[in-house]
Tab-separated table of C-alpha atoms in Angstrom:
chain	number	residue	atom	x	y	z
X	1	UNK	CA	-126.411	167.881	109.403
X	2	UNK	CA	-124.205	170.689	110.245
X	3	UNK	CA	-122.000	173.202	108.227
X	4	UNK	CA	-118.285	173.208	107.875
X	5	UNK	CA	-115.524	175.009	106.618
X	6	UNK	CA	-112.656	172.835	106.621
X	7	UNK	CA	-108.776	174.757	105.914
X	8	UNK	CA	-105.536	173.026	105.340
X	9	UNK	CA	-102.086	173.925	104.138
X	10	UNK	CA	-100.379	171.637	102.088
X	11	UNK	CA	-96.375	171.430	102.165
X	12	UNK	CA	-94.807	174.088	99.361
X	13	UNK	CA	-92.746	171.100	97.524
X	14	UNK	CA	-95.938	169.214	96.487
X	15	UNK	CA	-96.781	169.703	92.889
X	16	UNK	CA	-100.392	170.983	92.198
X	17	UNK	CA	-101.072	167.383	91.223
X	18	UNK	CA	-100.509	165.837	94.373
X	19	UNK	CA	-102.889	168.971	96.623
X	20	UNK	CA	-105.530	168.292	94.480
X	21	UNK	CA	-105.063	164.687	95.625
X	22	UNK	CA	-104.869	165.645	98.944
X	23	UNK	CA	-108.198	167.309	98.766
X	24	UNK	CA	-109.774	164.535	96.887
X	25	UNK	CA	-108.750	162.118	99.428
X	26	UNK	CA	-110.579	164.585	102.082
X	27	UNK	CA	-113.225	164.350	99.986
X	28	UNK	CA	-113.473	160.439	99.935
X	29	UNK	CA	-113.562	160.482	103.473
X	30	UNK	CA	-116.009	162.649	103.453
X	31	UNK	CA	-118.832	161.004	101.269
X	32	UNK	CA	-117.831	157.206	102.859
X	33	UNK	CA	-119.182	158.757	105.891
X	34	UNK	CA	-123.002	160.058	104.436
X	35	UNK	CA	-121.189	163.567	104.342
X	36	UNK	CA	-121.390	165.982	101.754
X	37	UNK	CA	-118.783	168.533	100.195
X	38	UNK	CA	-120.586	171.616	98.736
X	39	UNK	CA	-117.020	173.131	97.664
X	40	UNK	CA	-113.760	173.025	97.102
X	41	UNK	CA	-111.767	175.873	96.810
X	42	UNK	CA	-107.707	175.837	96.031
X	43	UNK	CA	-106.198	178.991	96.974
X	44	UNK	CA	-102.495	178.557	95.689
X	45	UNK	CA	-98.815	178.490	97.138
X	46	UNK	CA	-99.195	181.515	99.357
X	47	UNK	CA	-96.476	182.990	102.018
X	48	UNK	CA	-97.150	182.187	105.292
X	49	UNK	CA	-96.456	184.333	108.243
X	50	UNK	CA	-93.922	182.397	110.070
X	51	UNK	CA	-91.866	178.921	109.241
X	52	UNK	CA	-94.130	176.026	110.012
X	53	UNK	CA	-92.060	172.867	109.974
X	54	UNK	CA	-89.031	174.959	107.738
X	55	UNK	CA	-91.481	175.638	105.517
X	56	UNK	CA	-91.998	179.763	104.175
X	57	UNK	CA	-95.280	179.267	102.075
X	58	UNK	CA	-97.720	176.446	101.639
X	59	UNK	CA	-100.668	175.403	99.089
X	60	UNK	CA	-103.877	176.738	100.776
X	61	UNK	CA	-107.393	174.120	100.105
X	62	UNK	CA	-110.810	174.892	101.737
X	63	UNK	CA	-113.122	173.052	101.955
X	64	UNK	CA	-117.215	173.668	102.219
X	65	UNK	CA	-119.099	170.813	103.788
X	66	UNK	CA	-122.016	169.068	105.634
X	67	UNK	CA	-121.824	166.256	107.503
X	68	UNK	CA	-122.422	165.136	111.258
X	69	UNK	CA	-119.918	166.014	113.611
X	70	UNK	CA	-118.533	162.693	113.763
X	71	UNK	CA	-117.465	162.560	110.099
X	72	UNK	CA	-115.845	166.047	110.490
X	73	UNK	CA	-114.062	164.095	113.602
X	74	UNK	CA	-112.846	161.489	110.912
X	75	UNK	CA	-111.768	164.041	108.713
X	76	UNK	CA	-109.586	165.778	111.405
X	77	UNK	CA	-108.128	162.307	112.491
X	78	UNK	CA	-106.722	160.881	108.744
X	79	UNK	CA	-105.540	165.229	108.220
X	80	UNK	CA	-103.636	164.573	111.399
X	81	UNK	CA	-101.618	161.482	110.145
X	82	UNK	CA	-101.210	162.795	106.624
X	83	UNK	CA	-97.484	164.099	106.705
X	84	UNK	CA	-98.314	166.220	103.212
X	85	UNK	CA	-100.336	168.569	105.667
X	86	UNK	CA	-98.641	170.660	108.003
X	87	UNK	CA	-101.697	172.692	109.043
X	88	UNK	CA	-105.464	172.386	109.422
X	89	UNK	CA	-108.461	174.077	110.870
X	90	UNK	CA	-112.545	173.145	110.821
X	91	UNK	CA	-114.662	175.631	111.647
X	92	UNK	CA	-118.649	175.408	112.266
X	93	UNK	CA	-120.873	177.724	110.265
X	94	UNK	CA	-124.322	178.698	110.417
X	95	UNK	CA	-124.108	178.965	106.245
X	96	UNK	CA	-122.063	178.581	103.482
X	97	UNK	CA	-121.400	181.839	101.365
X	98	UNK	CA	-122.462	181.890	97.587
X	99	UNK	CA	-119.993	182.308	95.189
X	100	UNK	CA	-116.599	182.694	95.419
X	101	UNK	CA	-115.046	182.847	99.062
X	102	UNK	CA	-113.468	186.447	100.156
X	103	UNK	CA	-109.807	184.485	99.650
X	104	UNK	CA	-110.782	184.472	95.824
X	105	UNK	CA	-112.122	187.602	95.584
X	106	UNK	CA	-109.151	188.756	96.924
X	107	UNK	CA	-107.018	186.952	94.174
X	108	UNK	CA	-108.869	188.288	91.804
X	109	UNK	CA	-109.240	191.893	93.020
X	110	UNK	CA	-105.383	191.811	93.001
X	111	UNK	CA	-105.093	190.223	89.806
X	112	UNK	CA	-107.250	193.656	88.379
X	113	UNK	CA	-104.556	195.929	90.303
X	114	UNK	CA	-101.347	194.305	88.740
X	115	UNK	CA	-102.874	194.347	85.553
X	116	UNK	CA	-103.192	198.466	85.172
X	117	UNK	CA	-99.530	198.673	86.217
X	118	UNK	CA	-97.996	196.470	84.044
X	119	UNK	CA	-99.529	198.535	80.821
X	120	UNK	CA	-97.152	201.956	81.273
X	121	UNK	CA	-96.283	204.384	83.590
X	122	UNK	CA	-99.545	205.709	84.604
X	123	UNK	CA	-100.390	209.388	84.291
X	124	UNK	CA	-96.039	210.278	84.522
X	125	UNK	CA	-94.737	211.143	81.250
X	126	UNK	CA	-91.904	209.197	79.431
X	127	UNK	CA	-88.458	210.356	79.882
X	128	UNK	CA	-87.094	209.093	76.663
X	129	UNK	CA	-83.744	207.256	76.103
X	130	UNK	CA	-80.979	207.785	78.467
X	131	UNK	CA	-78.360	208.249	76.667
X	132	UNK	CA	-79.721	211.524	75.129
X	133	UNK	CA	-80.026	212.936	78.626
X	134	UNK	CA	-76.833	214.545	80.107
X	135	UNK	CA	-74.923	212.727	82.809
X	136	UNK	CA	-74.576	214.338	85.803
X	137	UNK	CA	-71.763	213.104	88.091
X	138	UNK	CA	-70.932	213.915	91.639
X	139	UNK	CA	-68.155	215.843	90.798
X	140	UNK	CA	-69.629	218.310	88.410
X	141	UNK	CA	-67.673	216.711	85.550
């Protein structure tokens, strides 16, 4: 059987709920057809580049799988009808990667950054209160 990785972006006004459906469904259709999925990764609501179908952002599932090319064919054909997705790609791979996907590592490597800012101001010093500093207007008053 051959390797798969199998993207698709879910519409931004389902709940998380109804994705995970989405990929579960994929997943049925999968298995019914002697296929197997290895993984399933959700990537979130993220911003896409341009308006698909008036939407700005879309829930982002991948997933990892091995099955015969007809199954993946299957797979395509029931994505296509489903109105929830608005975009899809399958891709063939020689392997799948271990762990988590560079998408995740991403997240999480991002996660890290926001996470020093949001204790202080870094290496600047505090200013202290405004109102003890003096005001200085425009017109020198």
């Amino acid at each position: 059987m051959a390797l798969y990785e199998h993207v698709f972006l879910a519409r931004q006004d389902l709940a998380q709920a109804q994705v995970d459906a989405l990929a579960e469904n994929a997943t049925k259709i999968i298995t019914d057809n002697k296929g197997k999925v290895v993984k399933t990764e959700s990537w979130g609501l993220r911003s896409l580049a341009y308006k698909i179908a008036k939407n700005r952002k879309a829930h982002y599932v991948m997933l990892e799988i091995d099955a015969p090319g007809d199954v993946v064919a299957e797979l395509e054909r029931q994505t296509q009808i489903n109105e929830d997705v608005i975009r899809y790609m399958t891709v063939k791979v020689e392997g799948h990667e271990e762990g988590p996907s560079v998408m995740m590592r991403k997240s999480d490597r991002d996660r890290e950054r926001r996470g020093d800012r949001e204790g202080g101001r870094g290496d600047r010093p505090d200013r202290g209160d405004r109102a003890d500093r003096p005001r200085r207007d425009f017109d020198g008053e």
